[in-house]
Coordinates of C-alpha atoms in Angstrom, one line a residue:
X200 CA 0.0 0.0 0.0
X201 CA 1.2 3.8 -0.5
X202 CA 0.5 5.1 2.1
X203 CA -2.3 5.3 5.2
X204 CA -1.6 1.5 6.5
X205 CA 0.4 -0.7 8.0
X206 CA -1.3 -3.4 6.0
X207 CA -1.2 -6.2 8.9
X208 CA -4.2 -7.0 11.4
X209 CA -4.5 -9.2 14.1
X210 CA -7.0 -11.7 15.1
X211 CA -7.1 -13.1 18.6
X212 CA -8.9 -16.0 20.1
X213 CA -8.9 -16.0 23.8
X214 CA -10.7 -19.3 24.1
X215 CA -8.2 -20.9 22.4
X216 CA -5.2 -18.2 23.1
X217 CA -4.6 -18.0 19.8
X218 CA -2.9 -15.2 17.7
X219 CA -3.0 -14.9 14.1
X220 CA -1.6 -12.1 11.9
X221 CA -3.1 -11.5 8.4
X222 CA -2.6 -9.3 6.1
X223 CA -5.3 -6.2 5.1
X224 CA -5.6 -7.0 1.3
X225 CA -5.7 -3.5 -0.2
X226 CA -9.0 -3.5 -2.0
X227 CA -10.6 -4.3 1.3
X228 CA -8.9 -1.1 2.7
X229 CA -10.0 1.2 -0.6
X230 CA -13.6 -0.3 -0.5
X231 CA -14.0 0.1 3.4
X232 CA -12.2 2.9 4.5
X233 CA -12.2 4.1 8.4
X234 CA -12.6 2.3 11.6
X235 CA -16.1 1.4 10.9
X236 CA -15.9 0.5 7.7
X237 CA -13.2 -1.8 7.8
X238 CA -14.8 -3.0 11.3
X239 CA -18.1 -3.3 9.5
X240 CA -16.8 -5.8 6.7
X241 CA -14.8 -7.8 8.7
X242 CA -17.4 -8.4 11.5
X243 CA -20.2 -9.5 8.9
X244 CA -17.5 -12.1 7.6
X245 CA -16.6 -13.4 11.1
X246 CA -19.1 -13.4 13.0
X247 CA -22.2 -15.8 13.2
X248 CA -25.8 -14.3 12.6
X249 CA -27.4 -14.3 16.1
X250 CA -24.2 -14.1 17.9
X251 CA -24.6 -13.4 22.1
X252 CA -22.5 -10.0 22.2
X253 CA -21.6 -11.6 25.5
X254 CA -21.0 -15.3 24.1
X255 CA -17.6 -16.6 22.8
X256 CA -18.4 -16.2 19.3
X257 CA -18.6 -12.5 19.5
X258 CA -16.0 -10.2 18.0
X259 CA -14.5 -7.0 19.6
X260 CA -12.6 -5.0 17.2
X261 CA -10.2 -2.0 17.6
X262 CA -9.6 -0.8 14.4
X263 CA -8.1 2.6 13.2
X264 CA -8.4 4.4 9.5
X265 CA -5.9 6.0 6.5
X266 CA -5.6 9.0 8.6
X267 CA -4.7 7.6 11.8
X268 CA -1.1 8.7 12.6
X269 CA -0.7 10.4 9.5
X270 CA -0.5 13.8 11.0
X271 CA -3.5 14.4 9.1
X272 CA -5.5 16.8 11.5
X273 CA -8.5 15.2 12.9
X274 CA -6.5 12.1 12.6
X275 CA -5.9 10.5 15.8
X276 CA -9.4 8.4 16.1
X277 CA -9.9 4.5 16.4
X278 CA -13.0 2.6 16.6
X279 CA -13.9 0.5 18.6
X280 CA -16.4 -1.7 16.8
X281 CA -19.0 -5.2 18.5
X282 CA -22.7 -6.2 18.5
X283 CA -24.3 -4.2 20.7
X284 CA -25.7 -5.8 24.3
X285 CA -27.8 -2.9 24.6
X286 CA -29.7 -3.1 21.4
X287 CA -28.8 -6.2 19.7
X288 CA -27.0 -4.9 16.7
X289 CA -24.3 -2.9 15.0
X290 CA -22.6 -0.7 17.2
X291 CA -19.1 1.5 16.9
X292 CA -17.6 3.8 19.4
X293 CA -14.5 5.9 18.7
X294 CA -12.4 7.5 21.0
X295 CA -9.5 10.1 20.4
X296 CA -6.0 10.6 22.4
X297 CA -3.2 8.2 21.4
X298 CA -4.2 4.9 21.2
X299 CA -5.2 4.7 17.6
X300 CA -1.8 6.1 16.6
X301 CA -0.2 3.7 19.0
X302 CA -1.6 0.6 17.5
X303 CA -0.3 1.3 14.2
X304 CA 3.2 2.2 15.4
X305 CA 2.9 -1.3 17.0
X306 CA 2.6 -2.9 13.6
X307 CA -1.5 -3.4 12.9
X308 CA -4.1 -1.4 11.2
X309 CA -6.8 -3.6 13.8
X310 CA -7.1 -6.2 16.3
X311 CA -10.6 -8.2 16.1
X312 CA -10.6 -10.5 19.2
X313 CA -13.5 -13.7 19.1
X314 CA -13.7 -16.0 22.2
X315 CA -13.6 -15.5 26.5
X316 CA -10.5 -16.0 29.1
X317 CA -11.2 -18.6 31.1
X318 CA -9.5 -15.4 33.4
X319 CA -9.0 -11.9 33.2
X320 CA -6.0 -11.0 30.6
X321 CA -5.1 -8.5 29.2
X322 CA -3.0 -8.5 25.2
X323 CA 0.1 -6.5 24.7
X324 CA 1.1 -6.1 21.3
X325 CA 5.3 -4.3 20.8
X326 CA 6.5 -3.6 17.2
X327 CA 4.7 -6.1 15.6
X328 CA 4.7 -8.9 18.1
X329 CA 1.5 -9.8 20.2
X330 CA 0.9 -12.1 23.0
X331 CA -2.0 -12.8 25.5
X332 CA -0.9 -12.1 28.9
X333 CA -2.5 -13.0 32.8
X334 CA -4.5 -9.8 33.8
X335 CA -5.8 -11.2 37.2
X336 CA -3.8 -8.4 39.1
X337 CA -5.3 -5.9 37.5
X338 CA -9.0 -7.2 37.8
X339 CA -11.1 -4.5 39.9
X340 CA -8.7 -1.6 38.8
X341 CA -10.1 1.9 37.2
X342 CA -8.5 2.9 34.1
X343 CA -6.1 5.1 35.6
X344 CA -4.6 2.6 37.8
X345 CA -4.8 -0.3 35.4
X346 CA -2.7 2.2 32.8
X347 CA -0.5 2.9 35.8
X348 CA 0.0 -1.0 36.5
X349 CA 0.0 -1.6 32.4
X350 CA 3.1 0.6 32.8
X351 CA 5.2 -1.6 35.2
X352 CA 4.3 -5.1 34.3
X353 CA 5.8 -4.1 30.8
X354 CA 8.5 -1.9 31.5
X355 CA 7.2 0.4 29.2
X356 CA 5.5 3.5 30.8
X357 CA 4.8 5.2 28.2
X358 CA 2.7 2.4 26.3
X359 CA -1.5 3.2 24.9
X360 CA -3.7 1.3 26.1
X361 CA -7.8 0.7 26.2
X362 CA -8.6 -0.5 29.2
X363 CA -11.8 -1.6 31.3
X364 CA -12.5 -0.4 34.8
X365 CA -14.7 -2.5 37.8
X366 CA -18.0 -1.5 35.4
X367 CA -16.8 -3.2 32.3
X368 CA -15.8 -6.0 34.1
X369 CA -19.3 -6.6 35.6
X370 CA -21.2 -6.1 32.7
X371 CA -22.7 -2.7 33.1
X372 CA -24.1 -1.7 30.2
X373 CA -22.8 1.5 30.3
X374 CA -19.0 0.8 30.8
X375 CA -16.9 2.4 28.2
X376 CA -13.6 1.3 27.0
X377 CA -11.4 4.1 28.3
X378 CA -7.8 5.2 26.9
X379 CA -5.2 7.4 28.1
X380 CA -7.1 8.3 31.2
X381 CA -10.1 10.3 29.7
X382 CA -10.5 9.6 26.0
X383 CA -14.0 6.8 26.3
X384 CA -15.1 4.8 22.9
X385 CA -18.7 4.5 25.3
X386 CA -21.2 3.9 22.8
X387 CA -23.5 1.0 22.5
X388 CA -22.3 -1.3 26.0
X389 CA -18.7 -1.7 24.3
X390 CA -16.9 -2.0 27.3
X391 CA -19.4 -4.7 29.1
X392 CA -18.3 -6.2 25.5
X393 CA -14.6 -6.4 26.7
X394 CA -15.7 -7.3 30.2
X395 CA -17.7 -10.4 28.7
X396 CA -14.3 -11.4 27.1
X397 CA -12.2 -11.0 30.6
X398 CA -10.3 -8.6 28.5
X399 CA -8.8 -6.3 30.6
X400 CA -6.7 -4.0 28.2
X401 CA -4.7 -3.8 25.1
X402 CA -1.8 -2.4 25.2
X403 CA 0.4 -1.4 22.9
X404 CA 3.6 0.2 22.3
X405 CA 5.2 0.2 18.9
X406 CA 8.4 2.5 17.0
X407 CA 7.5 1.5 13.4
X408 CA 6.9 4.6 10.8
X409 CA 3.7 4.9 9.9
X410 CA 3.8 5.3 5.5
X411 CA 1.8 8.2 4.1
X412 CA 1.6 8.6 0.8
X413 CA 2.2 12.3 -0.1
X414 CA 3.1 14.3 3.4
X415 CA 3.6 17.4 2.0
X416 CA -0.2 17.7 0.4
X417 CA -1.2 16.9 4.1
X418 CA 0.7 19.7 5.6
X419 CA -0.9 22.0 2.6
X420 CA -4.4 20.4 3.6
X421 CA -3.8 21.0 7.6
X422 CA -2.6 24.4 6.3
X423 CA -6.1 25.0 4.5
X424 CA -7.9 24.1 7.5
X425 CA -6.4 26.6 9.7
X426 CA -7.1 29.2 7.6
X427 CA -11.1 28.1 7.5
X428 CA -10.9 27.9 11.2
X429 CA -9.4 31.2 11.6
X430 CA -11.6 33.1 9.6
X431 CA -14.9 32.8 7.4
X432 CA -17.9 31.3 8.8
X433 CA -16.2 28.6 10.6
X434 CA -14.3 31.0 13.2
X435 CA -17.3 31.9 15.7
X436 CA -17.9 28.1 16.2
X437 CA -14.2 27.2 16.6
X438 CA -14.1 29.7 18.7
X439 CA -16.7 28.7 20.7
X440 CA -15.3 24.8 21.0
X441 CA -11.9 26.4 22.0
X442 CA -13.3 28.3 24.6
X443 CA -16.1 26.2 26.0
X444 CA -15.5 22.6 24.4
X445 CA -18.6 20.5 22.6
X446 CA -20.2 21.9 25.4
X447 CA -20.8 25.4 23.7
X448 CA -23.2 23.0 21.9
X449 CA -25.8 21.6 24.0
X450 CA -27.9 24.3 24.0
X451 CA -28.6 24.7 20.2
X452 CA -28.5 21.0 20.1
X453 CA -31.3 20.6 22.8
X454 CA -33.3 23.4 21.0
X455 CA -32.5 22.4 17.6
X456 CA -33.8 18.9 18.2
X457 CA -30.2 17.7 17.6
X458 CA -30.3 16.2 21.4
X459 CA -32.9 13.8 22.7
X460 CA -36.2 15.4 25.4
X461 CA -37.7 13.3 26.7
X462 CA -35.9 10.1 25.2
X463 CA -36.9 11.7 21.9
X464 CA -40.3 11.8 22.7
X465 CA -40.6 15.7 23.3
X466 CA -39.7 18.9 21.5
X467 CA -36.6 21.0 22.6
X468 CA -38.6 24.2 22.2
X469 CA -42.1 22.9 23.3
X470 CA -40.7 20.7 26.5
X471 CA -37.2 21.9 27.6
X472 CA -37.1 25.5 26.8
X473 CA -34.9 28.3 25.8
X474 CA -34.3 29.1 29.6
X475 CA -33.8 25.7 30.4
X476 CA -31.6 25.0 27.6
X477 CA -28.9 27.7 27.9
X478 CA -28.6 26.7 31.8
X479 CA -27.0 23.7 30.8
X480 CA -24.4 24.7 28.5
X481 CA -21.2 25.1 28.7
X482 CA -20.8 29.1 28.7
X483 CA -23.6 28.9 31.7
X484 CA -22.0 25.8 33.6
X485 CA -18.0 27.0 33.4
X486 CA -18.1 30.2 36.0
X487 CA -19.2 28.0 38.5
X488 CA -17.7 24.4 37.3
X489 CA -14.5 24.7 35.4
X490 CA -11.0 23.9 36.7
X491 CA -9.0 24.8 34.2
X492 CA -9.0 23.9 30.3
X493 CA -7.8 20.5 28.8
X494 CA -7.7 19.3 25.1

């Protein structure tokens, strides 16, 4: 491939604790391009119709895009890609920070893992090597102290990882599958998903160069977007993300009918209100909540 992928995914079995590596045949990779598309294809080969999301022959998949590491902006994102326990089909999360980036330096495009531990484990995957690895010390940990823990059993603090906390592990239907510290893929019961597994975490660490293609068209593309976000129509709302996060959001969202009322059942303007609406957004909440800014 020119550019975009390592070319390389990995395929893990934890009932059998086996690890296979295969390659990502490029037409696969042109036809299904991102996290979720890739994730999509490979899910509906793989797994059976009627799958338990919590059974052995469900598949978890961690899967990044072209742009991933590419210093591309926008770029950093993986998906995070299952059936859904909640709703009983498709589902995809995707979470930022530096775990997508991570996973291709360690030598894969995207890990789909089938089967359960018979106990908690946890997979590390360094430059293009991946094993399965005993996790029960790290069973009941949050996310910040199983990275923290990750970090030592390795020898390698600076490694990704995505990680469950005590909520994935039991099952909770609202767990997310958490990476460095505060980035959540949380959509759609993914980390109860992981916790089904006994997968506590995969981490990575990897030193290989990510190919792109033509890097000097993506610094002129980078260079074209900060010029749209620094002036034009575009400025007042990056300005407002800057300052106030997606949380400068919420209120037009809520009125807009963008947000759910009433679990979708009501009418932003009819049932919430303009009043009621701009007390819970983020230029109403900061003077009173906000410790200091983070990005």
């Amino acid at each position: 491939m020119k550019g975009g992928y390592l070319g390389k995914m990995l395929f893990v079995d934890l009932s059998s604790g086996s690890v296979e590596e295969r390659e990502l045949p490029e037409d696969l990779a042109r036809n299904f391009i991102g996290g979720y598309g890739l994730g999509a294809r490979i899910l509906y080969e793989i797994m059976p119709k009627g799958a338990d999301p919590f059974g052995p022959e469900s598949v978890l998949g961690f899967v990044t895009g072209p742009l991933t590491g590419s210093g591309a902006y926008f770029g950093s994102r993986y998906t995070v890609v299952s059936k859904s326990p909640v709703y009983g089909g498709w589902n995809d999360a995707n979470s930022g920070g530096f775990f997508g980036r991570e996973l291709k330096r360690a030598g894969y495009d995207a890990v789909f893992v089938s089967g359960v531990a018979e106990r908690p484990v946890y997979l590390w995957i360094k430059d293009g090597k991946a094993e399965i690895r005993d996790a029960s010390a790290l069973w009941g940990l949050d996310a910040k102290e199983t990275l923290a823990a990750l970090g030592k059993a390795t020898g390698e603090p600076g490694l990704r990882a995505a990680v469950i906390g005590p909520a994935g592990e039991k099952r909770s239907l609202m767990a997310a599958i958490m990476n460095d510290a505060f980035r959540a893929a949380a959509r759609g019961g993914t980390g109860a998903v992981m916790g089904a597994k006994k997968l506590k975490a995969v981490a990575v660490c990897g030193s290989l160069e990510i190919p792109v293609a033509n890097a000097a068209r993506v610094r002129e593309i980078n260079q074209e977007i900060r010029d749209r976000m620094a002036r034009g129509p575009a400025a007042a709302t990056v300005a407002a993300l800057s300052e106030h996060g997606t949380g400068s959001t919420t209120t037009p969202s809520a009125l807009s009918g963008d947000s759910p009322v009433k679990n979708w059942a009501g009418v932003g303007l009819v049932d919430f209100g303009e009043e009621a609406a701009t007390r819970i957004g983020s230029p109403a909440m900061d003077p009173k909540y906000k410790v200091r800014r983070f990005a």
